[in-house]
Short mmCIF file of C-alpha atoms and ligand atoms in Angstrom, two decimals:
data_model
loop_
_atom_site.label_atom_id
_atom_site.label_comp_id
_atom_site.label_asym_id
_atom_site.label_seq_id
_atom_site.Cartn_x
_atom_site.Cartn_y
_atom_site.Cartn_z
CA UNK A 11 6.06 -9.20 -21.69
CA UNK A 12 2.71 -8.73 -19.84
CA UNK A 13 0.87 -9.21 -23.39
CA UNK A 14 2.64 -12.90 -23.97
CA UNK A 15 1.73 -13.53 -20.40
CA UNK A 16 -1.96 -12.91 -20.73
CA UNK A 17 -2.12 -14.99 -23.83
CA UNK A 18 -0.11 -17.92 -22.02
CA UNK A 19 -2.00 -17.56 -18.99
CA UNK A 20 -5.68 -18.15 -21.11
CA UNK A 21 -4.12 -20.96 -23.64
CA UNK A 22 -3.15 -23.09 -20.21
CA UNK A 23 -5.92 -21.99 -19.02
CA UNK A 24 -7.75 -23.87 -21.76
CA UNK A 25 -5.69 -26.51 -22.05
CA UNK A 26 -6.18 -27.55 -18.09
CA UNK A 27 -10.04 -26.85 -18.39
CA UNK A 28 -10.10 -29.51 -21.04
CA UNK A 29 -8.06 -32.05 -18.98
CA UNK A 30 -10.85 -31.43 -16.19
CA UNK A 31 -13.60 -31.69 -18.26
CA UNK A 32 -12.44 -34.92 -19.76
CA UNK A 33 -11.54 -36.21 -16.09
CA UNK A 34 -15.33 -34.97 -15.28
CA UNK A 35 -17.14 -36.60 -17.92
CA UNK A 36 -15.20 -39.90 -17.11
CA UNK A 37 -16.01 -40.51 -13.89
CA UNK A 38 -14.49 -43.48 -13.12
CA UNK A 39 -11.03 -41.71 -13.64
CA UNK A 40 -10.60 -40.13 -10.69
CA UNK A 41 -11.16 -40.82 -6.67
CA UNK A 42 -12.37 -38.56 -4.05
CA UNK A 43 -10.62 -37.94 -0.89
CA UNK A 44 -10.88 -34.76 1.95
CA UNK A 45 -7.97 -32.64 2.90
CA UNK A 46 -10.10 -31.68 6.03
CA UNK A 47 -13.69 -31.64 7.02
CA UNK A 48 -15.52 -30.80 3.80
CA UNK A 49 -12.36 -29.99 1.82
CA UNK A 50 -12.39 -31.82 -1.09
CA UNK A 51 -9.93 -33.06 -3.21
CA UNK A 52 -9.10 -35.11 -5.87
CA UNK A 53 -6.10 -36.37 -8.01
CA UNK A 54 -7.39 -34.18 -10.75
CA UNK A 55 -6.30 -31.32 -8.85
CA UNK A 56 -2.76 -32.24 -8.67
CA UNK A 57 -2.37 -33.10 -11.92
CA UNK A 58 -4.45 -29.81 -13.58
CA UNK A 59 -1.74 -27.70 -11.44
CA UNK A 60 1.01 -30.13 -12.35
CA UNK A 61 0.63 -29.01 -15.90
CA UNK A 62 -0.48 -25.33 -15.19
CA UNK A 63 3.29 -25.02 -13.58
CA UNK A 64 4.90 -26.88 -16.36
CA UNK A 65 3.70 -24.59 -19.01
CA UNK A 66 3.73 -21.18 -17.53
CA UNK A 67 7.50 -22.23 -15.99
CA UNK A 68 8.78 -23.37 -19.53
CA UNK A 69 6.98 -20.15 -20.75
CA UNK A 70 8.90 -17.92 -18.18
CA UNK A 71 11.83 -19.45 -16.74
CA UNK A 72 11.80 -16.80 -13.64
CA UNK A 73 8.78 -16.61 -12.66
CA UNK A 74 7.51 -18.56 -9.28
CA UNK A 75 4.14 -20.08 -8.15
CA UNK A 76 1.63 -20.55 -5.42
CA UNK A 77 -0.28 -23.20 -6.39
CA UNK A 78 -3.67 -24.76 -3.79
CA UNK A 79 -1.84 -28.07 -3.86
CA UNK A 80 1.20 -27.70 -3.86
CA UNK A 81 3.77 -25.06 -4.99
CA UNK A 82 4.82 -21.96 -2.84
CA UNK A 83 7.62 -19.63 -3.55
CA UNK A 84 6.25 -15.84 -3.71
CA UNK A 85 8.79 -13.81 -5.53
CA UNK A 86 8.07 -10.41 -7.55
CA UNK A 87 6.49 -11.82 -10.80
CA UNK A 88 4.67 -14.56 -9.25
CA UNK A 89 1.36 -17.00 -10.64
CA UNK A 90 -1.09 -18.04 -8.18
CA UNK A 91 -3.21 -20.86 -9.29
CA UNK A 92 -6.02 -22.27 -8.61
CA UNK A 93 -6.25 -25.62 -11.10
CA UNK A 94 -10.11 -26.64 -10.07
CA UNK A 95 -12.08 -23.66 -8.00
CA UNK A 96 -15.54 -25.47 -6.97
CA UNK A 97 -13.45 -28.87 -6.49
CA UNK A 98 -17.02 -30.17 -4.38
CA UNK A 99 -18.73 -29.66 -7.27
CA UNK A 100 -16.46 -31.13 -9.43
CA UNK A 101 -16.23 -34.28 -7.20
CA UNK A 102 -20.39 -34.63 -6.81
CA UNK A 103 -20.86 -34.23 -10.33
CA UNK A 104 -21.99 -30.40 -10.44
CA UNK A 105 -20.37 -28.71 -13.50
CA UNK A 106 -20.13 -25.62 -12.08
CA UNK A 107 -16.10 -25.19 -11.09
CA UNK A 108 -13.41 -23.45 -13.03
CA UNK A 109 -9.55 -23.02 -13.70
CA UNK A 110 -8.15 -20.07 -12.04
CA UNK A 111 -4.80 -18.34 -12.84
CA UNK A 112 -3.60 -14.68 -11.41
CA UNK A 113 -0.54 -13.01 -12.28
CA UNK A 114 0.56 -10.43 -10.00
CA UNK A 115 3.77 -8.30 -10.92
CA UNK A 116 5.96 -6.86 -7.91
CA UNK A 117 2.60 -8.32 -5.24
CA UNK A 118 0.21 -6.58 -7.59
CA UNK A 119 -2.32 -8.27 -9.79
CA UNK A 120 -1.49 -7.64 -13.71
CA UNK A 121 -3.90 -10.84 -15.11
CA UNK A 122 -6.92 -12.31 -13.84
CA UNK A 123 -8.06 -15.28 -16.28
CA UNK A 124 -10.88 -17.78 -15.17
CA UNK A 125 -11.67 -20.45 -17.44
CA UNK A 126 -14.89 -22.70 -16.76
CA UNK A 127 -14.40 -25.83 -19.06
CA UNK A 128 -18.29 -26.74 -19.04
CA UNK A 129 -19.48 -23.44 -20.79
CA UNK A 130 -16.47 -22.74 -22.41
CA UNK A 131 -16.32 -19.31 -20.88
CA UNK A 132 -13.08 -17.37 -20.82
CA UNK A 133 -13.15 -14.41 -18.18
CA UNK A 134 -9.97 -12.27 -18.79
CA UNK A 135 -8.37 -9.21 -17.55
CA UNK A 136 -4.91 -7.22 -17.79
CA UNK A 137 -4.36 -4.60 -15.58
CA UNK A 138 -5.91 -1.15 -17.45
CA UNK A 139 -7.31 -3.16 -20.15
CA UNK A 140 -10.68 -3.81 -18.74
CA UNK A 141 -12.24 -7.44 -18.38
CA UNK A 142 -13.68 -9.64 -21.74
CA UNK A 143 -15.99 -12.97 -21.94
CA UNK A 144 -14.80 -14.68 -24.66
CA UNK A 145 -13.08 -11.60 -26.36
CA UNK A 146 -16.40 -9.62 -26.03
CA UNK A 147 -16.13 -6.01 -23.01
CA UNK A 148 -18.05 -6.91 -20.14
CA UNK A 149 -18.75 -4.70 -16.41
CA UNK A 150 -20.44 -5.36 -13.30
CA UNK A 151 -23.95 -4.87 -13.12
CA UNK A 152 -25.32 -1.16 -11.70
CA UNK A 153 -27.04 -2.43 -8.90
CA UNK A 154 -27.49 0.00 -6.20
CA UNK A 155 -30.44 -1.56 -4.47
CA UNK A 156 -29.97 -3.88 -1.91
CA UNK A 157 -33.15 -5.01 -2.58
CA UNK A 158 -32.88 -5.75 -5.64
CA UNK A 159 -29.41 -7.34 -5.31
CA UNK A 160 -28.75 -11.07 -6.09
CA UNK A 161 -25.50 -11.56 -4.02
CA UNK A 162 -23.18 -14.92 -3.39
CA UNK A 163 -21.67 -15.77 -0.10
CA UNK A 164 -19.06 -18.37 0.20
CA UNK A 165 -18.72 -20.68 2.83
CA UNK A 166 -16.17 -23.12 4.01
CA UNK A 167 -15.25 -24.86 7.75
CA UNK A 168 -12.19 -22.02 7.56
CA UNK A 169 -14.24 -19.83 9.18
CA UNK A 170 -16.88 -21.81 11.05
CA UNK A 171 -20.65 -21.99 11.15
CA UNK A 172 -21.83 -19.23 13.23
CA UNK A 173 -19.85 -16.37 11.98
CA UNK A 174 -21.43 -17.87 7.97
CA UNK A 175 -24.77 -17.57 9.68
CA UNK A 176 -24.38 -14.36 11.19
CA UNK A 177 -23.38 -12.48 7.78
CA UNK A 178 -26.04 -14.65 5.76
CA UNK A 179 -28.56 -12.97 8.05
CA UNK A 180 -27.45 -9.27 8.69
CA UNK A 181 -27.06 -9.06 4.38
CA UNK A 182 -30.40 -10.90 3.75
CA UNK A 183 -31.87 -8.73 6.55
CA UNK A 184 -31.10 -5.97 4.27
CA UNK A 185 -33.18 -6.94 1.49
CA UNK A 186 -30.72 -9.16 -0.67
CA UNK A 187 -31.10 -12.31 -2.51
CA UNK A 188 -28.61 -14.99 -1.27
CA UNK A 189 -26.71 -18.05 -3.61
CA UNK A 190 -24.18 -20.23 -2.52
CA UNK A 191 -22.50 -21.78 -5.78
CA UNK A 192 -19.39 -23.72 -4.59
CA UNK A 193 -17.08 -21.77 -6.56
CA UNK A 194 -15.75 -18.28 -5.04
CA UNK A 195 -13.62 -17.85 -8.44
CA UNK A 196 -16.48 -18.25 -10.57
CA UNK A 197 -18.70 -16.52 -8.29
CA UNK A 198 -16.14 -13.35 -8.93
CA UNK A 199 -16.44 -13.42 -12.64
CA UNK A 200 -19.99 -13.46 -12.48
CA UNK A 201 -19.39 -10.26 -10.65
CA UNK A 202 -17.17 -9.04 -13.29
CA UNK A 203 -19.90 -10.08 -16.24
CA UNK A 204 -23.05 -8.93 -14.21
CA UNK A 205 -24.91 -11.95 -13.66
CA UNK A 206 -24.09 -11.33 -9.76
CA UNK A 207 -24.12 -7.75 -7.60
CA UNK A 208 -21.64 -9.16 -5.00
CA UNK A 209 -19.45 -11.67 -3.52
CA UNK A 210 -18.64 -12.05 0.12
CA UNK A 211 -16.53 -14.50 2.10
CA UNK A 212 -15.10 -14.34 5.75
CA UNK A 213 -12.33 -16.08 4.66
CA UNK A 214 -10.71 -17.27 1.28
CA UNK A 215 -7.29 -18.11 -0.27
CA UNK A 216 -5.36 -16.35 -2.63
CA UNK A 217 -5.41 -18.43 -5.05
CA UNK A 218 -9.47 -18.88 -5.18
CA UNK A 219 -9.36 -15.60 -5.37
CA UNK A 220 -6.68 -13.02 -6.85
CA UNK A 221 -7.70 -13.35 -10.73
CA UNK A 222 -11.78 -12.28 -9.53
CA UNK A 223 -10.10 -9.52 -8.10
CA UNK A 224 -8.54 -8.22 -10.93
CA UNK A 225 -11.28 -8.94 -13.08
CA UNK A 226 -14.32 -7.19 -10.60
CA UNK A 227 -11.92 -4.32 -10.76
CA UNK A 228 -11.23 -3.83 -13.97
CA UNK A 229 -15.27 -4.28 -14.87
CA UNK A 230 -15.50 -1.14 -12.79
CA UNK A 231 -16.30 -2.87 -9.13
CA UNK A 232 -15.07 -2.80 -5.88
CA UNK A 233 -12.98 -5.12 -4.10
CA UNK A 234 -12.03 -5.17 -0.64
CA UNK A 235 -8.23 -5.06 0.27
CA UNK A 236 -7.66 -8.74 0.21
CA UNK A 237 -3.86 -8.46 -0.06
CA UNK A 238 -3.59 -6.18 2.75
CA UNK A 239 -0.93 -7.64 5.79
CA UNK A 240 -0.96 -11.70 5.23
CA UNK A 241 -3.16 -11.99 2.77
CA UNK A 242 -0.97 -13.34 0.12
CA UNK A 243 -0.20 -16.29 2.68
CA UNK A 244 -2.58 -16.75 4.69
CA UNK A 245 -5.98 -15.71 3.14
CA UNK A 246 -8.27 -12.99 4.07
CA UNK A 247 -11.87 -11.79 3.98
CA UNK A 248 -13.16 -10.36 0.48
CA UNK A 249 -15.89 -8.20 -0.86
CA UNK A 250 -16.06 -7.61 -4.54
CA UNK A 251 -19.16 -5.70 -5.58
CA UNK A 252 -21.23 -3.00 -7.62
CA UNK A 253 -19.56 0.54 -6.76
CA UNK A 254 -23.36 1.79 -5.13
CA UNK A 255 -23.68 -1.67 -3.16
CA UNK A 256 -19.98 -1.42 -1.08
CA UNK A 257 -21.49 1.06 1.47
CA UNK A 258 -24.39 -1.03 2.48
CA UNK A 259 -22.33 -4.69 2.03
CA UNK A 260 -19.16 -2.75 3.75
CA UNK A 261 -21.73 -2.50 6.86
CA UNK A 262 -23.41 -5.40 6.84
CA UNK A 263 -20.31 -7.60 6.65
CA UNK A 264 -17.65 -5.42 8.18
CA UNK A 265 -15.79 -5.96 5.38
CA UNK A 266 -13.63 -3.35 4.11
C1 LIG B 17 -13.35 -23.18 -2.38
C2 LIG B 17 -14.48 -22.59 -3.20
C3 LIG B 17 -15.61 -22.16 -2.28
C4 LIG B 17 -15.15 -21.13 -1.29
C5 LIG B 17 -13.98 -21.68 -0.46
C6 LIG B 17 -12.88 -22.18 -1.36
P1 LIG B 17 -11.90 -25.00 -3.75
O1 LIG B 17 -12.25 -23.51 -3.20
O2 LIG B 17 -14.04 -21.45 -3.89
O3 LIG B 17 -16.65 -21.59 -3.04
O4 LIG B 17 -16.21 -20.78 -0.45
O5 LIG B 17 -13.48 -20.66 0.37
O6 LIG B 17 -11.89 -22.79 -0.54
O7 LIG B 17 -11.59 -25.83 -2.54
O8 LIG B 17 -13.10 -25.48 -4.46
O9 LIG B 17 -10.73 -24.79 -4.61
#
């Protein structure tokens, strides 16, 4: 069933990128509010995940969800959602966010699909079957010079200031060129597609990031082990990045 799944997963995929998009282009339909200091949110998010869960669960009776806003029931063939990734840019009026949807069968990832609604990209990947941009093969760049190397690192209030500080300087000490986009799901397919060397974060959630995981490592990258003892629950550092950049981003970050 892993084939019907994949297709499900990018047709709701779709479906709740349009909702956003519509929700984004009308402004007026939606208000802003925090969940903490600098955590965005807004109603859109609710509802985009309200109708990820209907679908997929009327798709697959069985299957559970952890969802950012609200579901939580792991079980062995489990969705993890993210409905907007990049919800700050989505409230300020930055289209740069995306829909992301993981699949992961007995705690392992089997689908990775992140949609972004305002370029109509489709990132996809089933376990073995490599990662495609809108149905066409795609693999991480071949970086393997630092120098060279245009990287992301993520920040949130998570993991405080200083320790954000302290990697963005010991990895730009190194030679690399730094973004910070707002979105670590989208910031993972751009790993998978190319466009970025790495992406680093001293903390994230499953959910922003289990489908880039799955779709940097099936484009022939390398991803830290972000599932390894709470991870599922409770987040954990990540590193996805070219196969010759993980010894020098493994040092400068600590992240393994
Ligand atoms: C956030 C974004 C951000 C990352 C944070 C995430 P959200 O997710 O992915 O880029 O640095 O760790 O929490 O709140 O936009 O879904």
């Amino acid at each position: 069933m892993a084939d019907h799944r994949f297709l499900c997963a990018q047709a709701v995929a779709r479906e709740a990128g349009q909702l956003i998009r519509r929700r984004f282009e009308d402004k007026s339909s939606f208000n802003l509010a925090f969940k903490g200091h600098q955590d965005h949110l807004t109603e859109v998010d609710g509802e985009a995940e309200r109708l990820i869960v209907a679908r997929l669960g009327e798709a697959f009776p069985g299957d559970t969800f952890i969802g950012e806003e609200s579901a939580r029931e792991a079980s062995d063939s489990l969705w993890v959602i993210d409905p907007i990734d990049g919800t700050a840019c989505f409230a300020r009026g930055i289209p740069h966010f995306c829909v992301s949807i993981a699949y992961l069968r007995d705690r392992n990832p089997a689908i990775g699909v992140i949609y972004d609604p305002m370029f109509d990209e489709m990132f996809a990947a089933a376990l073995g079957a490599g990662v495609t941009l809108n149905g066409k093969p795609v693999r991480v760049s071949g970086s393997d010079d630092i120098r060279s190397a245009t990287i992301e690192i993520g920040w949130n209030m998570r993991s405080g200031i200083p320790g954000f500080v302290a990697l963005v300087d010991r990895v730009m000490a190194r030679g690399a060129g730094m973004i910070r986009s707002g979105s670590g799901a989208l910031a993972m397919a751009y790993v998978a597609a190319g466009r970025l060397d790495a992406y680093l974060e001293q903390h994230i959630n499953a959910w922003d990031v289990l489908a880039g995981l799955l779709l940097v490592r099936e484009a022939g990258g390398y991803v830290s082990d972000f599932l390894a003892g709470e991870g599922l629950n409770k987040g954990n550092p990540v590193l996805a990045c070219t196969p010759g950049l993980r010894q020098v981003l493994s040092e400068a970050s600590g992240i393994r």
